[in-house]
Amino acid sequence: MLARRARRAREITSLLARGARSDVFLANDASREASTSSRRSKPSNETKPSEAKRTLLREHLHDALYAPNKGYFTNDRKTSAPVGTMDEGAIDFKALRGQDDYFGELNRRYARLGAQWLTPGEIFAPHYADALVRYVLETHRGDCGDDEALEPLRVYEIGGGAGTFASGFLDAVKREAPKVYEKMRYTSIDISKRLCDDQLNRVRRSGHANDVHDATVGDATSLQTWGATNEETCFVIALEVLDNLPHDRVWRPKRGEGEWMQTEIVRNLTTGELAQREAPLADALIQRTLQAIDLTADLAVDGDGGAYNPRGFMHSIRRALTSLASSGDETWFVPTGSMQLMETLHAKRPNHRFIAADFDTLPNVRIEGVNAPLVATQRVGGQTDDHDTYLLPERLAGSADVFFPTCFDTLRAIDFATSSQNTHRANARLCTIVTTKKFMTDYADVAATVTGSGYNPLLQDFSNTKFLLSGAPAHPHDHDHDDH
């Protein structure tokens, strides 16, 4: 499997070297940073006097989620942060009779929360963090049998919520590899000052000092957040982060044909209403992301093209029927936020190993388009209200989470494309994709999370999640995303 990946990587690298796509991906630090807020695209018609200046969809979503003091994750005036904690302590899975007991316990705990979510890292603490520590230590050690001889372990976590995972990770390293712990450094990066403070406080309460852990307030997709380029070997962990990175919407009037158009959001200054309009595609970040999507099928080990260009006989039939039944137009939501994050990481931490876990599908999505988002407001007690638009009225600004499914095949292509243009790296890399069930079977203490009936929520709940691993060992856990 690794040999096939390496051979395919060399073929695509050769194409890039010959200039087939390098003009799209070559972008210096200044141009990448400028593309975050690019407004160079010319709309199809002039902005009317009653309309505010147009913005790209990713800019609108960034404000809705992360605008200072009013975004969903950054509104410090809320009585509680959007990410909840298990204040009662960890769930005793062995004391549960089965699946019904497990969901009953979750519902009971949600009922005690404010308008908050619980992440897998929180629900399955400490077992979730323990599993990732075993993977990181295995990868960090390699063939070295002496922890004292290892380079210091350097870890960055993006979007660490309430700090439960960071605390559990450090606990496990200290317990399992004390010599590694003595020299390690763990940095939490979060765009929300409130959550950043929560992470810092949680880790300190667990007994980890500031020479081991620190926290930085900043946007991880921004070059400025990472400071000077550092070629240290490090791990970058992003758990349930990619789903909340802003996306852009592209549209074309005929399915599979013609030029894509970008989507721009405009507010009516008189009524305050938001509307979206299509304009000729001119944004460089969207263009680079679409080029990465084009690589997806070429890089996929099983020949699949991912969510945007799936392959196979049955898909061809479904697509033909869908085309007949639809108006014929085509809409994609493309992960420009992930593209920007990977460009930033390869520029600022060129020797990083990336670990990402996220949702590959989402239920009950009301918005049309490939990889469309789920927009939901969380109410006290764990109840949710789903919305059919991300263009919410001003009175609901900052109240709704907007999260996207992650096409892991495309994420792998994005990482490959951005690593191939990394001047600090000799060769492009090709990540491994595994199901959460497979990753946890390999690295977690699954006996600790099994219930009386044999139902194991660590393996069987959140079945719509996967891991992307850029530092996967060559033995014996090298599996692609089609493993279960």
CSV table of C-alpha atoms in Angstrom, one decimal:
chain,number,residue,atom,x,y,z
A,1,MET,CA,0.0,0.0,0.0
A,2,LEU,CA,2.7,2.5,0.9
A,3,ALA,CA,4.6,1.6,-2.2
A,4,ARG,CA,1.6,2.4,-4.3
A,5,ARG,CA,1.1,5.7,-2.6
A,6,ALA,CA,4.8,6.6,-3.0
A,7,ARG,CA,4.8,5.7,-6.7
A,8,ARG,CA,1.6,7.7,-7.3
A,9,ALA,CA,3.0,10.6,-5.3
A,10,ARG,CA,6.1,10.7,-7.5
A,11,GLU,CA,4.0,10.7,-10.6
A,12,ILE,CA,1.9,13.7,-9.4
A,13,THR,CA,5.0,15.5,-8.2
A,14,SER,CA,6.5,15.1,-11.6
A,15,LEU,CA,3.4,16.7,-13.1
A,16,LEU,CA,3.7,19.6,-10.7
A,17,ALA,CA,7.4,20.0,-11.4
A,18,ARG,CA,6.7,20.2,-15.1
A,19,GLY,CA,4.4,23.1,-14.4
A,20,ALA,CA,1.1,21.4,-15.0
A,21,ARG,CA,-0.4,23.0,-11.9
A,22,SER,CA,2.5,24.7,-10.1
A,23,ASP,CA,1.3,28.1,-11.3
A,24,VAL,CA,-1.8,27.7,-9.3
A,25,PHE,CA,-0.2,26.6,-6.0
A,26,LEU,CA,2.9,28.8,-6.1
A,27,ALA,CA,2.0,31.7,-3.8
A,28,ASN,CA,4.3,33.6,-1.5
A,29,ASP,CA,3.4,34.3,2.1
A,30,ALA,CA,2.1,37.8,1.3
A,31,SER,CA,-0.3,36.6,-1.5
A,32,ARG,CA,-1.6,33.8,0.7
A,33,GLU,CA,-2.3,36.2,3.6
A,34,ALA,CA,-4.0,38.6,1.2
A,35,SER,CA,-6.3,35.9,-0.2
A,36,THR,CA,-8.0,35.6,3.3
A,37,SER,CA,-9.8,38.8,2.8
A,38,SER,CA,-9.6,39.1,-1.0
A,39,ARG,CA,-12.2,41.4,-2.5
A,40,ARG,CA,-10.6,41.6,-5.9
A,41,SER,CA,-13.4,39.7,-7.6
A,42,LYS,CA,-15.6,41.9,-9.8
A,43,PRO,CA,-19.3,41.2,-9.4
A,44,SER,CA,-21.5,40.5,-12.4
A,45,ASN,CA,-23.3,43.8,-11.8
A,46,GLU,CA,-22.4,46.9,-9.8
A,47,THR,CA,-23.3,47.1,-6.1
A,48,LYS,CA,-26.5,49.1,-5.8
A,49,PRO,CA,-26.5,52.3,-3.5
A,50,SER,CA,-28.7,50.4,-1.1
A,51,GLU,CA,-26.2,47.5,-0.7
A,52,ALA,CA,-23.2,47.2,1.4
A,53,LYS,CA,-19.9,46.1,-0.1
A,54,ARG,CA,-19.9,42.5,-1.2
A,55,THR,CA,-17.9,39.8,0.6
A,56,LEU,CA,-17.0,36.2,-0.3
A,57,LEU,CA,-18.9,33.5,1.5
A,58,ARG,CA,-15.9,32.5,3.6
A,59,GLU,CA,-15.6,36.0,4.9
A,60,HIS,CA,-19.3,36.0,5.9
A,61,LEU,CA,-18.9,32.7,7.6
A,62,HIS,CA,-15.7,33.8,9.4
A,63,ASP,CA,-17.6,36.7,10.8
A,64,ALA,CA,-20.5,34.6,11.8
A,65,LEU,CA,-18.3,32.2,13.7
A,66,TYR,CA,-15.3,34.2,14.8
A,67,ALA,CA,-15.9,37.9,14.7
A,68,PRO,CA,-14.5,39.5,17.9
A,69,ASN,CA,-17.1,39.5,20.7
A,70,LYS,CA,-20.0,38.6,18.5
A,71,GLY,CA,-19.1,35.4,16.6
A,72,TYR,CA,-20.5,32.0,17.6
A,73,PHE,CA,-17.2,30.9,19.2
A,74,THR,CA,-16.0,34.3,20.2
A,75,ASN,CA,-19.0,35.9,21.9
A,76,ASP,CA,-17.7,36.4,25.5
A,77,ARG,CA,-21.1,37.9,26.5
A,78,LYS,CA,-22.7,34.5,26.4
A,79,THR,CA,-23.3,32.9,29.8
A,80,SER,CA,-21.4,29.8,28.7
A,81,ALA,CA,-18.9,28.8,26.0
A,82,PRO,CA,-20.2,26.8,23.0
A,83,VAL,CA,-18.1,23.7,24.1
A,84,GLY,CA,-19.3,21.9,27.2
A,85,THR,CA,-17.5,19.8,29.7
A,86,MET,CA,-18.2,16.6,31.7
A,87,ASP,CA,-18.2,18.3,35.1
A,88,GLU,CA,-19.5,15.1,36.7
A,89,GLY,CA,-16.4,13.3,35.7
A,90,ALA,CA,-15.7,10.6,33.1
A,91,ILE,CA,-18.5,8.2,32.0
A,92,ASP,CA,-18.1,4.7,33.5
A,93,PHE,CA,-18.8,2.8,30.3
A,94,LYS,CA,-18.5,-0.6,31.9
A,95,ALA,CA,-21.4,0.3,34.3
A,96,LEU,CA,-23.7,0.9,31.3
A,97,ARG,CA,-25.9,-2.0,30.2
A,98,GLY,CA,-25.8,-1.2,26.5
A,99,GLN,CA,-26.5,1.3,23.7
A,100,ASP,CA,-29.8,2.6,25.3
A,101,ASP,CA,-28.0,3.2,28.6
A,102,TYR,CA,-25.2,5.1,26.8
A,103,PHE,CA,-27.5,7.5,25.0
A,104,GLY,CA,-29.6,7.9,28.1
A,105,GLU,CA,-26.4,8.9,30.0
A,106,LEU,CA,-25.5,11.4,27.2
A,107,ASN,CA,-29.0,12.9,27.2
A,108,ARG,CA,-28.8,13.2,31.0
A,109,ARG,CA,-25.5,15.1,30.8
A,110,TYR,CA,-26.7,17.3,28.0
A,111,ALA,CA,-29.7,18.3,30.0
A,112,ARG,CA,-27.4,19.7,32.7
A,113,LEU,CA,-25.5,21.8,30.2
A,114,GLY,CA,-26.2,25.2,28.8
A,115,ALA,CA,-26.4,25.7,25.0
A,116,GLN,CA,-23.3,23.6,24.5
A,117,TRP,CA,-21.9,20.8,22.4
A,118,LEU,CA,-19.9,17.8,23.7
A,119,THR,CA,-17.1,16.6,21.5
A,120,PRO,CA,-15.9,13.0,21.2
A,121,GLY,CA,-12.7,14.0,23.1
A,122,GLU,CA,-14.9,15.1,25.9
A,123,ILE,CA,-17.4,12.2,25.9
A,124,PHE,CA,-14.6,9.6,25.8
A,125,ALA,CA,-12.2,11.2,28.1
A,126,PRO,CA,-9.6,10.0,29.0
A,127,HIS,CA,-9.6,7.2,26.5
A,128,TYR,CA,-9.7,9.4,23.4
A,129,ALA,CA,-6.6,11.3,24.4
A,130,ASP,CA,-4.8,8.2,25.5
A,131,ALA,CA,-5.2,6.7,22.1
A,132,LEU,CA,-3.7,9.7,20.3
A,133,VAL,CA,-0.8,9.7,22.8
A,134,ARG,CA,0.0,6.1,21.9
A,135,TYR,CA,-0.1,7.0,18.2
A,136,VAL,CA,2.1,10.1,18.7
A,137,LEU,CA,4.6,8.3,20.9
A,138,GLU,CA,4.9,5.4,18.4
A,139,THR,CA,5.5,7.9,15.5
A,140,HIS,CA,7.8,10.1,17.5
A,141,ARG,CA,9.9,7.2,18.7
A,142,GLY,CA,10.3,5.5,15.4
A,143,ASP,CA,13.0,2.9,15.7
A,144,CYS,CA,14.6,4.6,18.7
A,145,GLY,CA,14.4,2.5,21.9
A,146,ASP,CA,15.7,5.2,24.2
A,147,ASP,CA,13.3,8.0,25.2
A,148,GLU,CA,16.2,10.0,26.6
A,149,ALA,CA,17.9,10.1,23.2
A,150,LEU,CA,14.8,11.5,21.4
A,151,GLU,CA,14.4,15.1,20.3
A,152,PRO,CA,12.0,17.0,22.4
A,153,LEU,CA,8.3,16.3,21.6
A,154,ARG,CA,6.6,19.4,20.1
A,155,VAL,CA,2.8,19.4,19.9
A,156,TYR,CA,0.4,22.1,18.7
A,157,GLU,CA,-3.3,21.7,19.2
A,158,ILE,CA,-5.7,23.9,17.2
A,159,GLY,CA,-9.2,24.7,18.6
A,160,GLY,CA,-8.9,22.7,21.8
A,161,GLY,CA,-12.3,23.5,23.2
A,162,ALA,CA,-12.4,23.4,27.0
A,163,GLY,CA,-8.9,21.9,27.4
A,164,THR,CA,-10.0,18.4,28.3
A,165,PHE,CA,-8.0,16.8,25.5
A,166,ALA,CA,-4.9,18.8,26.1
A,167,SER,CA,-5.0,17.9,29.8
A,168,GLY,CA,-5.6,14.2,29.1
A,169,PHE,CA,-2.8,14.2,26.5
A,170,LEU,CA,-0.3,15.6,28.9
A,171,ASP,CA,-1.5,13.3,31.7
A,172,ALA,CA,-0.9,10.3,29.4
A,173,VAL,CA,2.5,11.3,28.2
A,174,LYS,CA,3.6,12.0,31.8
A,175,ARG,CA,2.4,8.5,32.8
A,176,GLU,CA,3.5,6.5,29.8
A,177,ALA,CA,6.7,8.3,28.8
A,178,PRO,CA,8.1,10.4,31.7
A,179,LYS,CA,11.4,11.1,29.9
A,180,VAL,CA,9.5,12.4,26.9
A,181,TYR,CA,7.3,14.5,29.1
A,182,GLU,CA,10.3,16.1,30.8
A,183,LYS,CA,11.4,17.7,27.4
A,184,MET,CA,8.1,18.2,25.7
A,185,ARG,CA,6.2,21.4,24.8
A,186,TYR,CA,2.5,21.6,24.1
A,187,THR,CA,0.9,24.8,22.7
A,188,SER,CA,-2.9,25.3,22.5
A,189,ILE,CA,-4.0,27.7,19.7
A,190,ASP,CA,-7.5,29.1,19.7
A,191,ILE,CA,-9.2,32.1,18.1
A,192,SER,CA,-11.4,32.5,21.1
A,193,LYS,CA,-9.8,34.2,24.1
A,194,ARG,CA,-12.4,32.7,26.4
A,195,LEU,CA,-11.7,29.2,25.2
A,196,CYS,CA,-8.0,29.8,25.2
A,197,ASP,CA,-8.2,30.8,28.9
A,198,ASP,CA,-10.4,27.8,29.6
A,199,GLN,CA,-7.8,25.5,28.1
A,200,LEU,CA,-5.0,27.1,30.1
A,201,ASN,CA,-6.9,26.9,33.3
A,202,ARG,CA,-7.9,23.3,32.8
A,203,VAL,CA,-4.3,22.2,32.1
A,204,ARG,CA,-3.0,24.1,35.1
A,205,ARG,CA,-5.5,22.5,37.4
A,206,SER,CA,-4.2,19.1,36.1
A,207,GLY,CA,-0.8,20.0,37.4
A,208,HIS,CA,1.0,20.8,34.1
A,209,ALA,CA,3.2,23.9,34.5
A,210,ASN,CA,3.9,26.7,32.0
A,211,ASP,CA,7.2,25.2,30.9
A,212,VAL,CA,5.3,22.3,29.5
A,213,HIS,CA,2.1,24.0,28.2
A,214,ASP,CA,1.2,27.4,26.9
A,215,ALA,CA,-1.8,28.9,25.1
A,216,THR,CA,-1.9,31.4,22.2
A,217,VAL,CA,-4.9,33.4,21.1
A,218,GLY,CA,-5.0,33.5,17.3
A,219,ASP,CA,-6.4,32.3,14.0
A,220,ALA,CA,-4.5,29.1,13.1
A,221,THR,CA,-5.0,29.8,9.4
A,222,SER,CA,-3.1,33.1,9.6
A,223,LEU,CA,0.6,33.3,9.0
A,224,GLN,CA,1.0,35.9,11.8
A,225,THR,CA,-0.3,33.5,14.4
A,226,TRP,CA,2.7,31.1,13.9
A,227,GLY,CA,5.4,33.7,13.9
A,228,ALA,CA,8.7,33.0,12.3
A,229,THR,CA,9.2,29.8,10.2
A,230,ASN,CA,10.4,26.9,12.4
A,231,GLU,CA,11.7,23.7,10.8
A,232,GLU,CA,11.3,21.7,14.0
A,233,THR,CA,9.7,18.3,13.7
A,234,CYS,CA,6.3,18.7,15.4
A,235,PHE,CA,2.7,17.3,15.6
A,236,VAL,CA,-0.3,19.5,14.8
A,237,ILE,CA,-3.6,18.2,16.1
A,238,ALA,CA,-7.0,19.4,14.9
A,239,LEU,CA,-10.0,17.6,16.4
A,240,GLU,CA,-13.4,18.7,15.1
A,241,VAL,CA,-11.8,21.9,13.7
A,242,LEU,CA,-12.0,21.4,9.9
A,243,ASP,CA,-15.8,21.3,10.0
A,244,ASN,CA,-15.8,24.9,11.4
A,245,LEU,CA,-13.3,26.4,8.9
A,246,PRO,CA,-15.0,28.7,6.5
A,247,HIS,CA,-15.8,27.4,3.0
A,248,ASP,CA,-16.7,29.1,-0.3
A,249,ARG,CA,-19.5,28.4,-2.6
A,250,VAL,CA,-19.1,28.0,-6.3
A,251,TRP,CA,-21.8,27.5,-8.9
A,252,ARG,CA,-22.3,26.9,-12.6
A,253,PRO,CA,-25.5,26.8,-14.6
A,254,LYS,CA,-24.9,23.4,-16.2
A,255,ARG,CA,-23.8,20.4,-14.3
A,256,GLY,CA,-20.3,19.2,-15.2
A,257,GLU,CA,-19.8,22.0,-17.8
A,258,GLY,CA,-18.8,25.6,-18.1
A,259,GLU,CA,-16.9,27.9,-15.8
A,260,TRP,CA,-17.4,28.1,-12.1
A,261,MET,CA,-18.7,31.3,-10.5
A,262,GLN,CA,-17.9,32.5,-7.0
A,263,THR,CA,-20.6,33.4,-4.5
A,264,GLU,CA,-20.7,36.8,-2.9
A,265,ILE,CA,-22.8,38.0,0.0
A,266,VAL,CA,-24.4,41.4,0.2
A,267,ARG,CA,-26.5,43.2,2.8
A,268,ASN,CA,-29.3,45.5,2.0
A,269,LEU,CA,-28.6,48.7,3.9
A,270,THR,CA,-32.3,49.6,4.1
A,271,THR,CA,-33.8,46.3,5.2
A,272,GLY,CA,-30.7,44.6,6.7
A,273,GLU,CA,-31.4,41.4,4.7
A,274,LEU,CA,-28.6,39.3,3.3
A,275,ALA,CA,-28.5,37.8,-0.2
A,276,GLN,CA,-26.0,35.8,-2.2
A,277,ARG,CA,-25.1,36.4,-5.8
A,278,GLU,CA,-22.9,34.8,-8.3
A,279,ALA,CA,-19.9,36.6,-9.9
A,280,PRO,CA,-17.1,35.5,-12.3
A,281,LEU,CA,-14.5,33.4,-10.5
A,282,ALA,CA,-11.5,35.6,-9.7
A,283,ASP,CA,-10.5,34.7,-6.2
A,284,ALA,CA,-7.1,33.1,-6.1
A,285,LEU,CA,-7.7,30.9,-2.9
A,286,ILE,CA,-10.9,29.5,-4.5
A,287,GLN,CA,-9.0,28.7,-7.7
A,288,ARG,CA,-6.2,26.9,-5.8
A,289,THR,CA,-8.7,24.9,-3.8
A,290,LEU,CA,-10.5,23.8,-7.0
A,291,GLN,CA,-7.2,22.7,-8.5
A,292,ALA,CA,-6.6,20.6,-5.4
A,293,ILE,CA,-10.0,19.0,-5.8
A,294,ASP,CA,-9.0,18.1,-9.4
A,295,LEU,CA,-6.1,16.1,-7.8
A,296,THR,CA,-8.3,14.1,-5.6
A,297,ALA,CA,-9.2,11.2,-7.9
A,298,ASP,CA,-5.5,11.0,-9.1
A,299,LEU,CA,-4.3,10.5,-5.5
A,300,ALA,CA,-7.0,8.3,-4.1
A,301,VAL,CA,-5.7,4.7,-3.6
A,302,ASP,CA,-9.0,3.1,-4.4
A,303,GLY,CA,-9.7,5.2,-7.4
A,304,ASP,CA,-12.5,7.3,-5.8
A,305,GLY,CA,-12.7,11.0,-6.5
A,306,GLY,CA,-14.1,12.0,-3.1
A,307,ALA,CA,-17.4,13.9,-2.5
A,308,TYR,CA,-16.9,16.3,-5.4
A,309,ASN,CA,-16.1,13.7,-8.1
A,310,PRO,CA,-17.2,10.3,-6.9
A,311,ARG,CA,-16.7,7.3,-9.2
A,312,GLY,CA,-18.3,4.0,-9.8
A,313,PHE,CA,-21.1,2.4,-11.8
A,314,MET,CA,-23.9,3.0,-9.2
A,315,HIS,CA,-22.8,6.6,-8.8
A,316,SER,CA,-23.0,7.1,-12.5
A,317,ILE,CA,-26.6,5.9,-12.5
A,318,ARG,CA,-27.5,8.0,-9.5
A,319,ARG,CA,-25.9,11.1,-11.0
A,320,ALA,CA,-27.7,10.6,-14.3
A,321,LEU,CA,-31.1,10.3,-12.5
A,322,THR,CA,-30.2,13.4,-10.4
A,323,SER,CA,-29.3,15.4,-13.5
A,324,LEU,CA,-32.6,14.5,-15.1
A,325,ALA,CA,-34.6,15.5,-12.0
A,326,SER,CA,-32.7,18.7,-11.3
A,327,SER,CA,-32.7,22.1,-12.9
A,328,GLY,CA,-29.2,21.2,-14.3
A,329,ASP,CA,-27.1,23.6,-12.3
A,330,GLU,CA,-24.3,22.6,-9.9
A,331,THR,CA,-23.3,23.9,-6.5
A,332,TRP,CA,-20.2,23.0,-4.5
A,333,PHE,CA,-19.0,24.2,-1.1
A,334,VAL,CA,-15.2,24.1,-1.3
A,335,PRO,CA,-12.9,24.0,1.7
A,336,THR,CA,-10.9,27.2,1.2
A,337,GLY,CA,-10.4,27.4,5.0
A,338,SER,CA,-8.6,24.0,5.0
A,339,MET,CA,-6.6,25.1,2.0
A,340,GLN,CA,-5.5,28.2,3.8
A,341,LEU,CA,-4.6,26.2,7.0
A,342,MET,CA,-2.5,23.7,5.1
A,343,GLU,CA,-0.7,26.5,3.1
A,344,THR,CA,0.1,28.2,6.4
A,345,LEU,CA,1.3,25.0,8.2
A,346,HIS,CA,3.6,24.1,5.3
A,347,ALA,CA,5.0,27.6,5.2
A,348,LYS,CA,5.5,28.1,8.9
A,349,ARG,CA,6.0,24.5,10.3
A,350,PRO,CA,7.3,22.7,7.2
A,351,ASN,CA,8.2,19.5,9.1
A,352,HIS,CA,4.9,19.1,10.9
A,353,ARG,CA,2.9,15.9,11.2
A,354,PHE,CA,-0.8,16.5,10.8
A,355,ILE,CA,-3.5,14.7,12.8
A,356,ALA,CA,-7.0,15.6,12.0
A,357,ALA,CA,-10.3,14.0,13.1
A,358,ASP,CA,-13.7,15.1,11.8
A,359,PHE,CA,-17.1,14.3,10.4
A,360,ASP,CA,-17.1,13.0,6.8
A,361,THR,CA,-20.9,13.2,6.5
A,362,LEU,CA,-23.6,15.1,8.3
A,363,PRO,CA,-27.3,14.2,8.8
A,364,ASN,CA,-30.4,16.3,7.9
A,365,VAL,CA,-28.6,19.0,5.9
A,366,ARG,CA,-31.2,21.4,4.5
A,367,ILE,CA,-28.9,23.5,2.2
A,368,GLU,CA,-28.5,22.3,-1.3
A,369,GLY,CA,-25.0,21.6,-2.8
A,370,VAL,CA,-22.1,19.1,-2.6
A,371,ASN,CA,-20.6,19.3,0.9
A,372,ALA,CA,-23.2,21.7,2.1
A,373,PRO,CA,-23.1,22.8,5.7
A,374,LEU,CA,-25.4,22.1,8.6
A,375,VAL,CA,-26.5,25.3,10.4
A,376,ALA,CA,-27.8,24.7,13.9
A,377,THR,CA,-28.6,26.6,17.1
A,378,GLN,CA,-28.0,24.7,20.3
A,379,ARG,CA,-30.6,25.3,23.0
A,380,VAL,CA,-30.2,24.7,26.8
A,381,GLY,CA,-30.4,21.0,27.5
A,382,GLY,CA,-29.0,19.7,24.3
A,383,GLN,CA,-31.9,20.5,21.9
A,384,THR,CA,-31.0,21.9,18.5
A,385,ASP,CA,-32.8,24.0,16.0
A,386,ASP,CA,-31.7,23.5,12.4
A,387,HIS,CA,-31.8,26.3,9.8
A,388,ASP,CA,-32.1,26.1,6.1
A,389,THR,CA,-29.7,29.0,5.4
A,390,TYR,CA,-26.5,30.5,6.7
A,391,LEU,CA,-27.8,34.0,5.8
A,392,LEU,CA,-29.4,34.5,9.2
A,393,PRO,CA,-31.1,37.8,10.3
A,394,GLU,CA,-29.2,40.2,12.5
A,395,ARG,CA,-31.1,39.1,15.6
A,396,LEU,CA,-29.6,35.6,15.2
A,397,ALA,CA,-26.1,36.7,14.5
A,398,GLY,CA,-23.5,34.7,16.4
A,399,SER,CA,-26.1,32.2,17.7
A,400,ALA,CA,-25.7,29.4,15.2
A,401,ASP,CA,-22.9,26.9,14.5
A,402,VAL,CA,-22.1,26.4,10.8
A,403,PHE,CA,-20.2,23.2,10.2
A,404,PHE,CA,-19.3,21.3,7.1
A,405,PRO,CA,-18.6,17.6,6.3
A,406,THR,CA,-15.0,17.0,5.5
A,407,CYS,CA,-14.1,15.2,2.3
A,408,PHE,CA,-11.0,13.4,3.5
A,409,ASP,CA,-10.0,12.5,0.0
A,410,THR,CA,-9.9,16.2,-1.0
A,411,LEU,CA,-8.2,17.1,2.3
A,412,ARG,CA,-5.4,14.6,1.4
A,413,ALA,CA,-5.2,16.2,-2.0
A,414,ILE,CA,-4.9,19.7,-0.4
A,415,ASP,CA,-2.2,18.5,1.9
A,416,PHE,CA,-0.3,16.9,-1.1
A,417,ALA,CA,-0.6,20.0,-3.2
A,418,THR,CA,0.5,22.4,-0.5
A,419,SER,CA,3.4,20.1,0.6
A,420,SER,CA,4.6,19.7,-3.0
A,421,GLN,CA,5.2,23.5,-3.1
A,422,ASN,CA,7.0,23.5,0.3
A,423,THR,CA,10.6,24.7,-0.3
A,424,HIS,CA,11.7,23.1,2.9
A,425,ARG,CA,10.5,19.6,1.9
A,426,ALA,CA,12.2,17.4,-0.7
A,427,ASN,CA,9.1,15.5,-1.6
A,428,ALA,CA,5.4,15.8,-1.4
A,429,ARG,CA,3.7,13.7,1.1
A,430,LEU,CA,0.5,11.5,0.8
A,431,CYS,CA,-1.5,11.2,4.0
A,432,THR,CA,-3.3,8.1,5.3
A,433,ILE,CA,-7.1,8.1,6.0
A,434,VAL,CA,-8.5,5.8,8.5
A,435,THR,CA,-12.0,5.4,10.1
A,436,THR,CA,-12.3,6.3,13.7
A,437,LYS,CA,-13.2,2.7,14.5
A,438,LYS,CA,-9.9,1.5,12.9
A,439,PHE,CA,-7.8,4.1,14.6
A,440,MET,CA,-9.3,3.4,18.0
A,441,THR,CA,-9.1,-0.4,17.5
A,442,ASP,CA,-5.4,0.0,16.9
A,443,TYR,CA,-4.5,2.6,19.6
A,444,ALA,CA,-7.2,2.8,22.3
A,445,ASP,CA,-8.0,0.6,25.3
A,446,VAL,CA,-11.3,-0.5,23.8
A,447,ALA,CA,-12.0,-2.8,26.7
A,448,ALA,CA,-12.4,0.3,28.9
A,449,THR,CA,-15.3,1.6,26.8
A,450,VAL,CA,-17.3,-1.5,26.2
A,451,THR,CA,-20.8,-1.7,27.8
A,452,GLY,CA,-22.5,-4.8,29.2
A,453,SER,CA,-24.2,-5.8,26.0
A,454,GLY,CA,-20.9,-5.6,24.0
A,455,TYR,CA,-21.9,-2.3,22.4
A,456,ASN,CA,-18.8,-0.1,22.3
A,457,PRO,CA,-19.6,3.6,21.8
A,458,LEU,CA,-15.9,4.6,21.2
A,459,LEU,CA,-16.0,2.3,18.1
A,460,GLN,CA,-19.7,2.5,17.1
A,461,ASP,CA,-20.9,5.9,17.9
A,462,PHE,CA,-19.6,8.8,15.7
A,463,SER,CA,-19.3,6.3,12.8
A,464,ASN,CA,-19.4,9.3,10.5
A,465,THR,CA,-15.9,10.4,11.5
A,466,LYS,CA,-12.4,9.7,10.2
A,467,PHE,CA,-8.8,10.5,10.9
A,468,LEU,CA,-6.2,12.0,8.5
A,469,LEU,CA,-2.6,11.1,9.5
A,470,SER,CA,0.4,12.5,7.8
A,471,GLY,CA,2.9,10.7,10.0
A,472,ALA,CA,1.5,7.2,9.8
A,473,PRO,CA,4.0,4.5,10.6
A,474,ALA,CA,4.8,2.0,7.9
A,475,HIS,CA,3.7,-0.9,10.2
A,476,PRO,CA,1.3,-2.4,11.0
A,477,HIS,CA,-1.4,0.2,11.0
A,478,ASP,CA,-1.2,1.5,7.4
A,479,HIS,CA,-4.8,1.4,6.3
A,480,ASP,CA,-6.8,3.5,3.9
A,481,HIS,CA,-10.2,5.0,4.5
A,482,ASP,CA,-12.1,2.0,3.2
A,483,ASP,CA,-11.0,-0.1,6.2
A,484,HIS,CA,-13.5,-0.6,9.0
